[in-house]
Coordinates of C-alpha atoms in Angstrom, one line a residue:
Chain J
X1 CA 0.0 0.0 0.0
X2 CA 1.4 3.4 -0.9
X3 CA 2.3 5.8 2.0
X4 CA -0.3 8.3 1.2
X5 CA -3.0 5.6 1.4
X6 CA -1.9 4.2 4.7
X7 CA -0.8 7.4 6.5
X8 CA -1.2 6.9 10.2
X9 CA -3.0 3.7 10.6
X10 CA -2.8 2.1 14.0
X11 CA -0.3 -0.7 14.0
X12 CA -1.9 -4.2 13.7
X13 CA 0.8 -5.6 16.0
X14 CA 2.3 -3.1 18.4
X15 CA 5.6 -3.7 20.1
X16 CA 5.0 -5.6 23.3
X17 CA 8.5 -5.6 24.7
X18 CA 11.3 -3.0 24.8
X19 CA 14.1 -3.0 22.3
X20 CA 16.4 -6.0 23.2
X21 CA 19.6 -4.0 23.0
X22 CA 19.0 -0.2 23.2
X23 CA 22.8 0.2 23.7
X24 CA 23.5 -1.4 20.3
X25 CA 20.7 0.5 18.6
X26 CA 21.9 3.9 19.9
X27 CA 25.5 2.9 19.1
X28 CA 24.7 1.9 15.5
X29 CA 22.5 4.8 14.5
X30 CA 24.5 7.6 16.2
X31 CA 27.8 6.0 15.2
X32 CA 26.8 5.8 11.5
X33 CA 25.8 9.4 11.7
X34 CA 29.0 10.5 13.4
X35 CA 31.0 9.0 10.6
X36 CA 29.3 11.1 8.0
X37 CA 31.4 14.1 8.7
X38 CA 34.5 14.4 6.5
X39 CA 36.8 15.3 9.4
X40 CA 35.9 12.3 11.4
X41 CA 36.2 10.0 8.4
X42 CA 39.6 11.5 7.5
X43 CA 40.8 10.9 11.1
X44 CA 39.4 7.4 11.3
X45 CA 40.9 6.2 8.0
X46 CA 44.0 8.3 8.6
X47 CA 44.7 6.2 11.7
X48 CA 45.6 3.3 9.4
X49 CA 48.4 5.2 7.8
X50 CA 51.0 4.6 10.6
X51 CA 50.1 0.9 10.4
X52 CA 50.8 1.0 6.7
X53 CA 54.1 2.7 7.3
X54 CA 55.1 0.2 9.9
X55 CA 54.0 -2.6 7.5
X56 CA 56.3 -1.2 4.8
X57 CA 59.2 -0.9 7.2
X58 CA 58.8 -4.5 8.3
X59 CA 58.4 -5.7 4.8
X60 CA 61.7 -4.1 3.6
X61 CA 63.5 -5.0 6.9
X62 CA 62.6 -8.7 6.5
X63 CA 63.8 -8.8 2.9
X64 CA 67.4 -8.8 4.3
X65 CA 68.2 -11.6 6.8
X66 CA 71.1 -9.8 8.3
X67 CA 68.9 -6.8 9.2
X68 CA 66.5 -9.1 11.0
X69 CA 69.3 -10.6 13.0
X70 CA 70.7 -7.2 13.8
X71 CA 67.2 -6.2 15.1
X72 CA 67.1 -9.4 17.2
X73 CA 70.5 -8.6 18.6
X74 CA 69.2 -5.2 19.8
X75 CA 66.4 -6.9 21.7
X76 CA 68.3 -10.0 22.9
X77 CA 71.0 -8.1 24.9
X78 CA 73.2 -11.1 24.0
X79 CA 75.3 -12.1 21.0
X80 CA 73.3 -13.6 18.2
X81 CA 75.0 -15.1 15.1
X82 CA 72.3 -17.0 13.4
X83 CA 68.5 -17.7 13.5
X84 CA 69.1 -20.7 15.7
X85 CA 70.3 -18.4 18.5
X86 CA 67.0 -16.4 18.5
X87 CA 64.6 -18.0 21.0
X88 CA 60.9 -17.3 21.5
X89 CA 61.6 -14.8 24.3
X90 CA 63.6 -12.6 21.9
X91 CA 60.8 -12.8 19.3
X92 CA 58.4 -11.9 22.0
X93 CA 60.5 -8.8 22.9
X94 CA 60.7 -7.8 19.3
X95 CA 56.9 -8.0 18.9
X96 CA 56.2 -6.3 22.3
X97 CA 58.4 -3.3 21.5
X98 CA 56.7 -3.1 18.1
X99 CA 53.3 -3.1 19.8
X100 CA 54.4 -0.6 22.4
X101 CA 55.7 1.8 19.7
X102 CA 52.7 1.6 17.4
X103 CA 49.9 1.2 20.0
X104 CA 51.3 3.2 22.9
X105 CA 53.1 6.0 21.0
X106 CA 51.1 6.5 17.7
X107 CA 47.6 5.0 17.8
X108 CA 46.7 6.5 21.2
X109 CA 47.1 10.0 19.6
X110 CA 44.5 9.1 17.0
X111 CA 42.3 7.7 19.8
X112 CA 42.7 11.0 21.7
X113 CA 41.6 13.1 18.7
X114 CA 38.8 10.7 17.7
X115 CA 37.4 10.7 21.2
X116 CA 37.1 14.4 21.2
X117 CA 35.7 14.6 17.7
X118 CA 33.0 11.9 18.1
X119 CA 32.4 12.1 21.8
X120 CA 32.2 15.9 22.6
X121 CA 28.7 16.5 21.2
X122 CA 27.2 13.2 22.4
X123 CA 25.8 14.4 25.8
X124 CA 26.4 18.2 25.6
X125 CA 24.1 18.5 22.5
X126 CA 21.4 16.4 24.3
X127 CA 21.7 18.8 27.2
X128 CA 21.4 21.8 25.0
X129 CA 18.3 20.6 23.2
X130 CA 17.1 18.6 26.2
X131 CA 16.9 15.5 24.0
X132 CA 17.9 13.2 26.8
X133 CA 14.2 13.5 28.0
X134 CA 13.1 12.1 24.6
X135 CA 15.5 9.1 24.9
X136 CA 14.5 8.4 28.5
X137 CA 10.8 8.7 27.6
X138 CA 11.4 5.4 25.6
X139 CA 11.5 2.1 27.3
X140 CA 15.2 2.3 28.2
X141 CA 17.0 2.9 31.5
X142 CA 19.5 5.8 32.0
X143 CA 22.3 3.2 32.1
X144 CA 21.3 2.1 28.6
X145 CA 21.6 5.7 27.4
X146 CA 25.1 6.0 28.9
X147 CA 26.2 2.6 27.5
X148 CA 24.8 3.4 24.1
X149 CA 26.5 6.8 23.9
X150 CA 29.8 5.2 25.1
X151 CA 29.4 2.5 22.5
X152 CA 29.4 5.1 19.8
X153 CA 32.9 6.2 20.8
X154 CA 34.3 3.0 22.1
X155 CA 33.7 0.8 19.0
X156 CA 35.5 3.3 16.8
X157 CA 38.4 3.8 19.2
X158 CA 38.8 0.0 19.5
X159 CA 39.1 -0.3 15.7
X160 CA 41.6 2.6 15.5
X161 CA 43.7 1.1 18.3
X162 CA 43.6 -2.6 17.7
X163 CA 43.2 -3.2 14.0
X164 CA 46.3 -1.5 12.6
X165 CA 48.4 -3.0 15.4
X166 CA 47.1 -6.5 14.9
X167 CA 47.5 -6.2 11.1
X168 CA 51.2 -5.1 11.5
X169 CA 51.8 -7.8 14.0
X170 CA 50.2 -10.4 11.7
X171 CA 52.3 -9.2 8.8
X172 CA 55.5 -9.6 10.9
X173 CA 54.4 -13.1 11.8
X174 CA 53.7 -13.9 8.2
X175 CA 57.1 -12.7 7.1
X176 CA 59.0 -14.3 10.0
X177 CA 57.0 -17.5 10.7
X178 CA 59.3 -18.4 13.6
X179 CA 58.0 -15.5 15.6
X180 CA 54.3 -16.5 15.4
X181 CA 54.0 -18.7 18.5
X182 CA 55.9 -16.3 20.7
X183 CA 53.7 -13.4 19.5
X184 CA 50.4 -15.0 20.3
X185 CA 50.0 -13.4 23.8
X186 CA 50.6 -10.0 22.2
X187 CA 47.4 -10.3 20.2
X188 CA 45.6 -10.7 23.6
X189 CA 47.4 -7.7 25.0
X190 CA 46.5 -5.6 22.0
X191 CA 42.8 -6.5 22.3
X192 CA 42.7 -6.1 26.1
X193 CA 44.6 -2.7 26.1
X194 CA 42.5 -1.4 23.2
X195 CA 39.3 -2.4 24.9
X196 CA 40.5 -0.7 28.1
X197 CA 41.5 2.6 26.5
X198 CA 38.4 2.6 24.3
X199 CA 36.1 2.1 27.2
X200 CA 37.8 4.4 29.7
X201 CA 38.3 7.2 27.1
X202 CA 34.7 6.9 25.9
X203 CA 33.2 7.1 29.4
X204 CA 35.6 9.9 30.5
X205 CA 34.6 11.9 27.4
X206 CA 30.9 11.4 28.1
X207 CA 31.5 12.7 31.6
X208 CA 33.3 15.7 30.2
X209 CA 30.5 16.2 27.6
X210 CA 27.9 16.1 30.4
X211 CA 29.6 19.1 32.2
X212 CA 28.6 21.6 29.5
X213 CA 26.0 22.3 26.9
X214 CA 28.6 23.2 24.3
X215 CA 30.5 20.6 22.3
X216 CA 33.4 23.1 21.9
X217 CA 33.8 23.5 25.6
X218 CA 33.7 19.7 26.0
X219 CA 36.5 19.3 23.5
X220 CA 38.5 22.0 25.3
X221 CA 38.0 20.4 28.7
X222 CA 39.0 17.0 27.3
X223 CA 42.3 18.2 25.9
X224 CA 42.9 20.2 29.1
X225 CA 42.4 17.0 31.2
X226 CA 44.8 15.1 29.0
X227 CA 47.6 17.6 28.6
X228 CA 47.4 19.5 31.8
X229 CA 47.4 16.3 33.9
X230 CA 50.4 15.1 31.8
X231 CA 52.4 18.4 32.2
X232 CA 51.6 18.6 35.9
X233 CA 52.7 15.0 36.4
X234 CA 56.0 15.5 34.5
X235 CA 56.8 18.7 36.4
X236 CA 56.0 17.1 39.8
X237 CA 58.0 14.0 39.1
X238 CA 60.9 16.1 37.7
X239 CA 61.0 18.4 40.7
X240 CA 60.4 15.9 43.5
X241 CA 61.8 12.7 42.0
X242 CA 58.8 11.0 43.4
X243 CA 57.3 8.7 40.7
X244 CA 54.0 8.5 42.5
X245 CA 53.0 11.7 40.7
X246 CA 53.0 9.7 37.5
X247 CA 49.5 8.5 38.5
X248 CA 48.2 12.1 38.1
X249 CA 48.4 11.8 34.3
X250 CA 45.7 10.0 32.3
X251 CA 48.3 9.4 29.5
X252 CA 51.0 8.0 31.8
X253 CA 48.5 5.7 33.5
X254 CA 47.7 4.2 30.1
X255 CA 51.4 3.8 29.3
X256 CA 52.0 2.1 32.7
X257 CA 49.2 -0.4 32.0
X258 CA 50.5 -1.1 28.5
X259 CA 54.1 -1.6 29.6
X260 CA 53.1 -3.9 32.4
X261 CA 50.8 -5.9 30.1
X262 CA 53.6 -6.3 27.6
X263 CA 56.1 -7.0 30.4
X264 CA 58.6 -4.7 28.7
X265 CA 62.2 -4.7 29.9
X266 CA 64.7 -1.9 29.5
X267 CA 66.4 -1.8 26.2
X268 CA 69.3 -0.2 24.5
X269 CA 68.5 3.5 24.6
X270 CA 69.2 4.0 20.9
X271 CA 66.5 1.6 20.0
X272 CA 63.6 2.9 22.0
X273 CA 63.5 5.4 24.8
X274 CA 61.3 3.5 27.3
X275 CA 60.3 5.2 30.5
X276 CA 61.4 3.3 33.6
X277 CA 58.1 2.1 35.1
X278 CA 58.5 1.5 38.8
X279 CA 54.8 0.8 39.5
X280 CA 52.6 -2.2 39.2
X281 CA 49.7 -2.0 36.8
X282 CA 47.0 -2.2 39.5
X283 CA 46.9 1.4 40.7
X284 CA 46.9 2.8 37.1
X285 CA 44.2 0.3 36.2
X286 CA 42.1 1.4 39.3
X287 CA 42.6 5.1 38.4
X288 CA 41.4 4.5 34.8
X289 CA 38.4 2.5 35.9
X290 CA 37.6 4.8 38.8
X291 CA 37.7 7.9 36.6
X292 CA 35.5 6.2 34.0
X293 CA 33.0 5.2 36.8
X294 CA 33.0 8.7 38.1
X295 CA 32.3 10.1 34.6
X296 CA 29.4 7.6 34.1
X297 CA 27.9 8.7 37.4
X298 CA 28.2 12.4 36.3
X299 CA 26.3 11.6 33.1
X300 CA 23.6 9.7 35.0
X301 CA 23.3 12.6 37.5
X302 CA 22.9 15.1 34.7
X303 CA 20.2 13.0 33.2
X304 CA 18.0 13.2 36.2
X305 CA 14.9 15.4 35.9
X306 CA 15.3 18.8 37.4
X307 CA 13.0 21.3 38.9
X308 CA 11.0 23.1 36.2
Chain F
X1 CA -15.1 12.8 34.6
X2 CA -16.0 9.5 33.2
X3 CA -16.3 9.2 29.4
X4 CA -17.6 5.8 29.7
X5 CA -18.4 4.2 33.1
X6 CA -17.2 0.8 32.0
X7 CA -13.8 2.1 30.8
X8 CA -10.8 1.4 32.9
X9 CA -9.0 4.6 33.9
X10 CA -5.9 5.4 31.9
X11 CA -4.4 7.3 34.8
X12 CA -5.2 6.6 38.4
X13 CA -2.8 8.1 40.9
X14 CA -3.1 9.0 44.6
X15 CA -1.2 11.1 47.1
X16 CA 1.7 11.9 44.7
X17 CA 4.4 13.9 46.4
X18 CA 7.6 15.1 44.8
X19 CA 10.1 17.2 46.6
X20 CA 13.0 18.7 44.6
X21 CA 14.8 19.3 47.9
X22 CA 14.4 23.0 48.2
X23 CA 11.7 23.0 50.8
X24 CA 8.9 23.4 48.4
X25 CA 6.8 20.4 47.2
X26 CA 6.5 20.3 43.4
X27 CA 3.6 17.9 43.8
X28 CA 1.8 17.9 47.1
X29 CA -0.4 14.8 47.6
X30 CA -1.8 15.0 44.1
X31 CA -4.5 12.6 43.1
X32 CA -6.0 12.1 39.7
X33 CA -8.2 9.6 37.8
X34 CA -8.7 10.0 34.1
X35 CA -10.8 7.9 31.8
X36 CA -9.8 7.4 28.1
X37 CA -10.2 10.5 26.1
X38 CA -8.6 13.9 25.5
X39 CA -7.7 15.8 28.7
X40 CA -6.2 19.2 29.3
X41 CA -3.8 19.8 32.2
X42 CA -3.9 23.4 33.1
X43 CA -1.8 25.4 35.6
X44 CA 0.3 28.5 35.9
X45 CA 4.1 28.3 35.5
X46 CA 5.6 26.2 38.3
X47 CA 2.2 24.6 39.2
X48 CA 3.7 21.1 38.8
X49 CA 2.4 20.1 35.3
X50 CA 5.7 19.0 33.8
X51 CA 6.7 17.3 37.0
X52 CA 3.4 15.4 37.0
X53 CA 4.0 14.3 33.4
X54 CA 7.5 13.0 34.4
X55 CA 6.0 11.1 37.3
X56 CA 3.3 9.6 35.0
X57 CA 6.0 8.6 32.5
X58 CA 8.0 6.9 35.2
X59 CA 11.0 9.2 34.7
X60 CA 10.7 10.6 38.2
X61 CA 9.9 8.5 41.2
X62 CA 7.5 10.2 43.6
X63 CA 8.6 10.5 47.3
X64 CA 5.1 9.4 48.4
X65 CA 2.0 8.0 46.8
X66 CA 1.6 5.8 43.8
X67 CA -0.8 4.6 41.2
X68 CA -1.1 3.2 37.7
X69 CA -0.9 4.6 34.1
X70 CA -2.4 2.3 31.5
X71 CA -2.5 -0.4 34.2
X72 CA 1.3 -0.2 34.8
X73 CA 2.6 0.9 38.2
X74 CA 4.4 4.3 38.2
X75 CA 6.7 3.0 41.0
X76 CA 8.6 0.5 38.8
X77 CA 11.2 1.0 36.2
X78 CA 8.6 2.4 33.9
X79 CA 10.0 0.6 30.8
X80 CA 6.8 -1.4 30.1
X81 CA 4.7 1.7 30.7
X82 CA 6.7 3.7 28.2
X83 CA 6.1 1.1 25.6
X84 CA 2.4 2.2 25.5
X85 CA 3.0 5.9 26.0
X86 CA 4.2 8.6 23.6
X87 CA 5.7 11.8 25.0
X88 CA 6.1 15.2 23.3
X89 CA 8.3 17.4 25.4
X90 CA 8.0 21.2 25.6
X91 CA 11.7 21.7 24.8
X92 CA 13.2 21.5 21.3
X93 CA 14.5 18.0 22.0
X94 CA 15.7 17.2 18.5
X95 CA 18.3 14.5 18.4
X96 CA 21.4 16.4 17.3
X97 CA 21.6 16.9 13.6
X98 CA 20.1 13.6 12.6
X99 CA 17.8 13.8 9.7
X100 CA 14.1 13.8 10.7
X101 CA 13.5 10.3 9.3
X102 CA 16.5 8.8 11.1
X103 CA 15.6 10.4 14.5
X104 CA 12.0 9.2 14.3
X105 CA 13.1 5.7 13.2
X106 CA 15.6 5.6 16.0
X107 CA 12.9 6.4 18.5
X108 CA 10.7 3.7 17.0
X109 CA 13.5 1.2 17.3
X110 CA 14.2 2.1 20.9
X111 CA 10.5 1.5 21.5
X112 CA 10.8 -2.1 20.4
X113 CA 10.0 -1.9 16.6
X114 CA 12.3 -3.7 14.2
X115 CA 14.7 -1.5 12.2
X116 CA 12.7 -2.2 9.0
X117 CA 9.3 -1.6 10.6
X118 CA 10.5 1.5 12.4
X119 CA 11.8 3.1 9.2
X120 CA 8.6 2.3 7.3
X121 CA 6.6 3.7 10.2
X122 CA 8.8 6.8 10.5
X123 CA 8.0 7.6 6.8
X124 CA 4.3 7.2 7.5
X125 CA 4.1 9.4 10.6
X126 CA 6.3 12.1 9.1
X127 CA 3.9 12.2 6.1
X128 CA 1.0 12.2 8.5
X129 CA 2.5 15.1 10.4
X130 CA 3.1 17.1 7.2
X131 CA 6.9 16.6 7.1
X132 CA 7.0 14.2 4.2
X133 CA 9.0 16.6 2.0
X134 CA 11.4 17.6 4.8
X135 CA 12.0 14.2 6.2
X136 CA 15.5 13.9 4.9
X137 CA 16.6 17.2 6.4
X138 CA 18.1 17.8 9.8
X139 CA 15.8 19.4 12.5
X140 CA 18.5 22.0 13.1
X141 CA 17.1 23.9 10.0
X142 CA 13.4 23.4 10.9
X143 CA 11.0 26.2 11.8
X144 CA 9.3 26.2 15.2
X145 CA 6.2 24.6 13.6
X146 CA 8.1 21.9 11.9
X147 CA 10.0 21.1 15.1
X148 CA 6.7 20.7 16.9
X149 CA 5.4 18.4 14.2
X150 CA 8.7 16.4 14.3
X151 CA 8.2 15.9 18.1
X152 CA 4.7 14.7 17.5
X153 CA 5.9 12.2 14.9
X154 CA 8.4 10.9 17.4
X155 CA 5.7 10.5 20.0
X156 CA 3.4 8.7 17.5
X157 CA 5.9 6.4 15.8
X158 CA 5.4 3.3 18.0
X159 CA 1.6 3.8 18.0
X160 CA 1.1 4.5 21.7
X161 CA -2.3 4.2 23.4
X162 CA -1.7 7.4 25.5
X163 CA 0.0 10.6 24.4
X164 CA 1.5 13.1 26.9
X165 CA 1.9 16.5 25.2
X166 CA 3.7 19.3 26.9
X167 CA 2.8 22.6 25.3
X168 CA 2.1 21.2 21.8
X169 CA 1.1 24.6 20.3
X170 CA 3.8 26.6 21.9
X171 CA 5.5 29.1 19.5
X172 CA 3.1 28.3 16.6
X173 CA 1.4 30.9 14.5
X174 CA -2.4 30.7 14.3
X175 CA -2.3 28.6 11.1
X176 CA 0.3 26.2 12.6
X177 CA -1.7 26.0 15.9
X178 CA -4.9 25.1 14.0
X179 CA -3.0 22.4 12.0
X180 CA -1.5 21.0 15.2
X181 CA -4.9 20.9 17.0
X182 CA -6.7 19.3 14.1
X183 CA -4.0 16.6 13.9
X184 CA -4.4 16.0 17.6
X185 CA -8.2 15.8 17.2
X186 CA -7.7 13.2 14.5
X187 CA -5.3 11.2 16.6
X188 CA -7.8 11.3 19.5
X189 CA -10.5 10.2 17.2
X190 CA -8.4 7.1 16.3
X191 CA -8.6 5.9 19.8
X192 CA -5.4 7.4 21.3
X193 CA -6.0 9.0 24.7
X194 CA -4.3 12.4 25.1
X195 CA -3.2 14.4 28.1
X196 CA -2.2 17.9 27.1
X197 CA -0.3 20.1 29.5
X198 CA -0.6 23.7 28.5
X199 CA -1.2 27.2 29.7
X200 CA -2.9 28.2 26.4
X201 CA -6.5 28.0 27.5
X202 CA -8.0 28.2 24.0
X203 CA -6.1 25.0 23.1
X204 CA -7.9 23.2 25.9
X205 CA -11.3 24.6 25.0
X206 CA -10.8 23.6 21.3
X207 CA -9.3 20.2 21.9
X208 CA -10.2 18.6 25.2
X209 CA -13.2 16.8 26.6
X210 CA -12.2 17.4 30.1
X211 CA -9.8 19.6 32.1
X212 CA -7.6 19.2 35.2
X213 CA -6.4 22.4 36.8
X214 CA -3.3 22.1 38.9
X215 CA -2.1 24.7 41.3
X216 CA 0.8 24.5 43.9
X217 CA 1.2 20.8 43.2
X218 CA -2.5 19.9 43.7
X219 CA -5.5 19.3 41.6
X220 CA -7.8 22.2 42.4
X221 CA -10.5 21.4 39.9
X222 CA -11.3 18.8 37.3
X223 CA -14.2 17.8 35.2
X224 CA -15.7 18.0 31.7
X225 CA -15.2 21.4 30.1
X226 CA -18.9 21.9 29.5
X227 CA -19.7 21.1 33.2
X228 CA -17.0 23.5 34.4
X229 CA -18.2 26.3 32.2
X230 CA -21.8 25.9 33.3
X231 CA -20.3 26.2 36.8
X232 CA -21.7 26.4 40.3
X233 CA -22.1 30.1 40.4
X234 CA -23.9 32.8 38.5
X235 CA -21.9 35.2 36.4
X236 CA -22.8 38.8 35.6
X237 CA -21.1 41.2 33.3
X238 CA -21.8 44.8 34.3
X239 CA -21.0 48.1 32.5
X240 CA -20.8 51.0 34.9
X241 CA -20.7 54.8 34.6
X242 CA -18.0 55.8 37.0
X243 CA -15.0 54.2 38.6
X244 CA -15.2 50.4 37.8
X245 CA -12.3 49.5 40.1
X246 CA -14.1 51.2 43.0
X247 CA -17.3 49.3 42.1
X248 CA -15.3 46.0 42.0
X249 CA -14.0 46.8 45.5
X250 CA -17.6 47.5 46.7
X251 CA -18.7 44.2 45.3
X252 CA -16.0 42.4 47.2
X253 CA -17.1 44.1 50.3
X254 CA -20.5 42.5 49.7
X255 CA -18.7 39.1 49.7
X256 CA -18.8 38.6 46.0
X257 CA -15.9 37.7 43.7
X258 CA -15.3 40.5 41.1
X259 CA -12.7 41.6 38.7
X260 CA -12.4 44.2 35.9
X261 CA -12.2 42.8 32.4
X262 CA -9.3 44.9 31.1
X263 CA -10.2 44.3 27.4
X264 CA -13.8 45.6 27.6
X265 CA -13.8 47.6 30.8
X266 CA -16.6 45.6 32.2
X267 CA -16.8 44.3 35.8
X268 CA -17.3 40.5 35.9
X269 CA -19.0 39.3 39.1
X270 CA -19.6 35.8 40.4
X271 CA -22.6 35.4 42.7
X272 CA -23.8 32.4 44.6
X273 CA -26.4 30.4 42.6
X274 CA -29.9 32.0 42.6
X275 CA -28.8 34.8 44.8
X276 CA -30.4 37.5 42.6
X277 CA -29.0 40.9 41.8
X278 CA -29.8 43.0 44.9
X279 CA -26.3 42.9 46.1
X280 CA -25.0 44.3 42.8
X281 CA -27.2 47.4 43.1
X282 CA -26.4 47.9 46.8
X283 CA -22.7 47.9 45.8
X284 CA -23.3 50.4 43.0
X285 CA -25.0 52.8 45.5
X286 CA -22.2 52.5 48.0
X287 CA -19.5 53.0 45.3
X288 CA -21.4 55.9 43.8
X289 CA -21.5 54.5 40.3
X290 CA -24.4 54.0 37.8
X291 CA -25.2 50.7 36.2
X292 CA -25.4 51.1 32.5
X293 CA -25.8 47.5 31.4
X294 CA -26.3 44.3 33.4
X295 CA -26.1 41.1 31.4
X296 CA -25.7 37.4 32.4
X297 CA -22.1 36.5 31.5
X298 CA -21.0 33.4 29.7
X299 CA -18.4 31.6 31.7
X300 CA -15.3 30.8 29.7
X301 CA -12.5 28.3 30.4
X302 CA -10.4 31.3 31.3
X303 CA -13.0 32.3 34.0
X304 CA -12.9 28.7 35.4
X305 CA -9.1 28.7 35.4
X306 CA -8.7 32.1 37.2
X307 CA -11.5 31.2 39.6
X308 CA -9.7 27.9 40.5
X309 CA -6.4 29.6 40.9
X310 CA -7.8 32.3 43.1
X311 CA -9.6 29.7 45.2
X312 CA -6.4 27.7 45.7
X313 CA -4.5 30.9 46.6
X314 CA -7.2 31.8 49.0
X315 CA -7.1 28.4 50.7
X316 CA -3.4 28.5 51.1

């Protein structure tokens, strides 16, 4: 029947139960819409460029056996003369440092920018237009609203963080099959760390977005939190020599978690300038999860009906 | 105000109390029973209309009291209740810069419709609400009237049995208001019950079967519009020669309720039923004015509203 003939007929079968997964529905529809902007698309697809560069480097490196052995020597801290001398631990170290470099030093920047671009308007716009009331007038709980909005950011962050790293790691394993078994735990680390950063960044951004009715202010607050906490932490650690101040920085906490997950060991300085991590992963993990929980609570609090 | 004595009430709440924590009760033991039909919720700003709608939607849990809406308790999570209820808020409430079709379809999906069904339905209700041509555009560029119609489409998409409308004709020009009201009349005729919260009294007169007047968080009067207008008291409209304000004061000294109609300059007086007109002439003598014209006044919904508000202020 054409639309003009059936305009507003009562439904023969009306929905008798709420949407099974409001979080997924919100995440899908709002996520698709967020990706329509050319800036977001440029940033999202641009995040694969470093992975491509890394892949090319690995490809050209592995074409020369001597270069591979030279690299293994750097990680081994012992003398290596042939492939027989390279054990699984050395292959693991090679992979772990590659993951640390790509995931911890490159992809996290894309994640930082993408979080701001996708996440800043998610709650602040709803507060401006009071659209939260429209969502909550549907059969969904406030926690579904928060989870759905977080899902919009988190799924894109996860892709940007995990996918390029996994592809580069897989290419390395393909070109050096001997490294495959030793690298298997790295895949798990990449997935776990990406999920942690994606979730904690997403929830923190929602909390920030819930503080204001302007997406621009939310973006500014997000960068302030990230950079000011980093600078303050560096200054305090530098001036007091007390590494406990490293916990003040959102960025450093993520680095501590990644290094501990990868069980990185100090290397030759010329290869990679790793920070000396003196803490266990647990406090940083608790700080990231705690901040994310506090941010979620902030959003839920802002959703509550107010006096009119 | 039963429309049909056999019908189950769509709303039945008792002793609802909501305290926003500033020492003033937004709802103060409010009780309300409404049968299926179209009802107006009237009250001055801050009377508790929007708070009541939020309580009825299950968005705000009352501190005391309880009841049912469409047979579902308002004390629970409210998710089952909101399946059967559509809500059109007063605020702009558009979903970011989503195109109209996508925002309405999203609301349908969140209400339990499948993605295909909700998209099909979104097209239908947007055509129904007169936004067929504009359905691919974002609400950011819509006029006030189009935004109101978009909100109505969002409220209708899952085919609710009960609609809560908060100021549906707010900000509309006369033509837009008439279009909105005629759409609502049609929706009501299709068997959807409506509760309209508004302070635009003509909307209630033109749309609703019955009216509930709320003041200071309580229901001060409710009933069928026709019954309320016929009223309990006699109404007189008097044109005087002299100081009408002085005459109104003299009438009040006689124990009558009187006010000056600022548009026509008449004095409008409410007298107890069958009390005659002697008191009116006594007041004219004491005020030193002459009565030019004395005519039985027709009570309007405005008179009922102001009378109720004055009564509630008098009681408090």
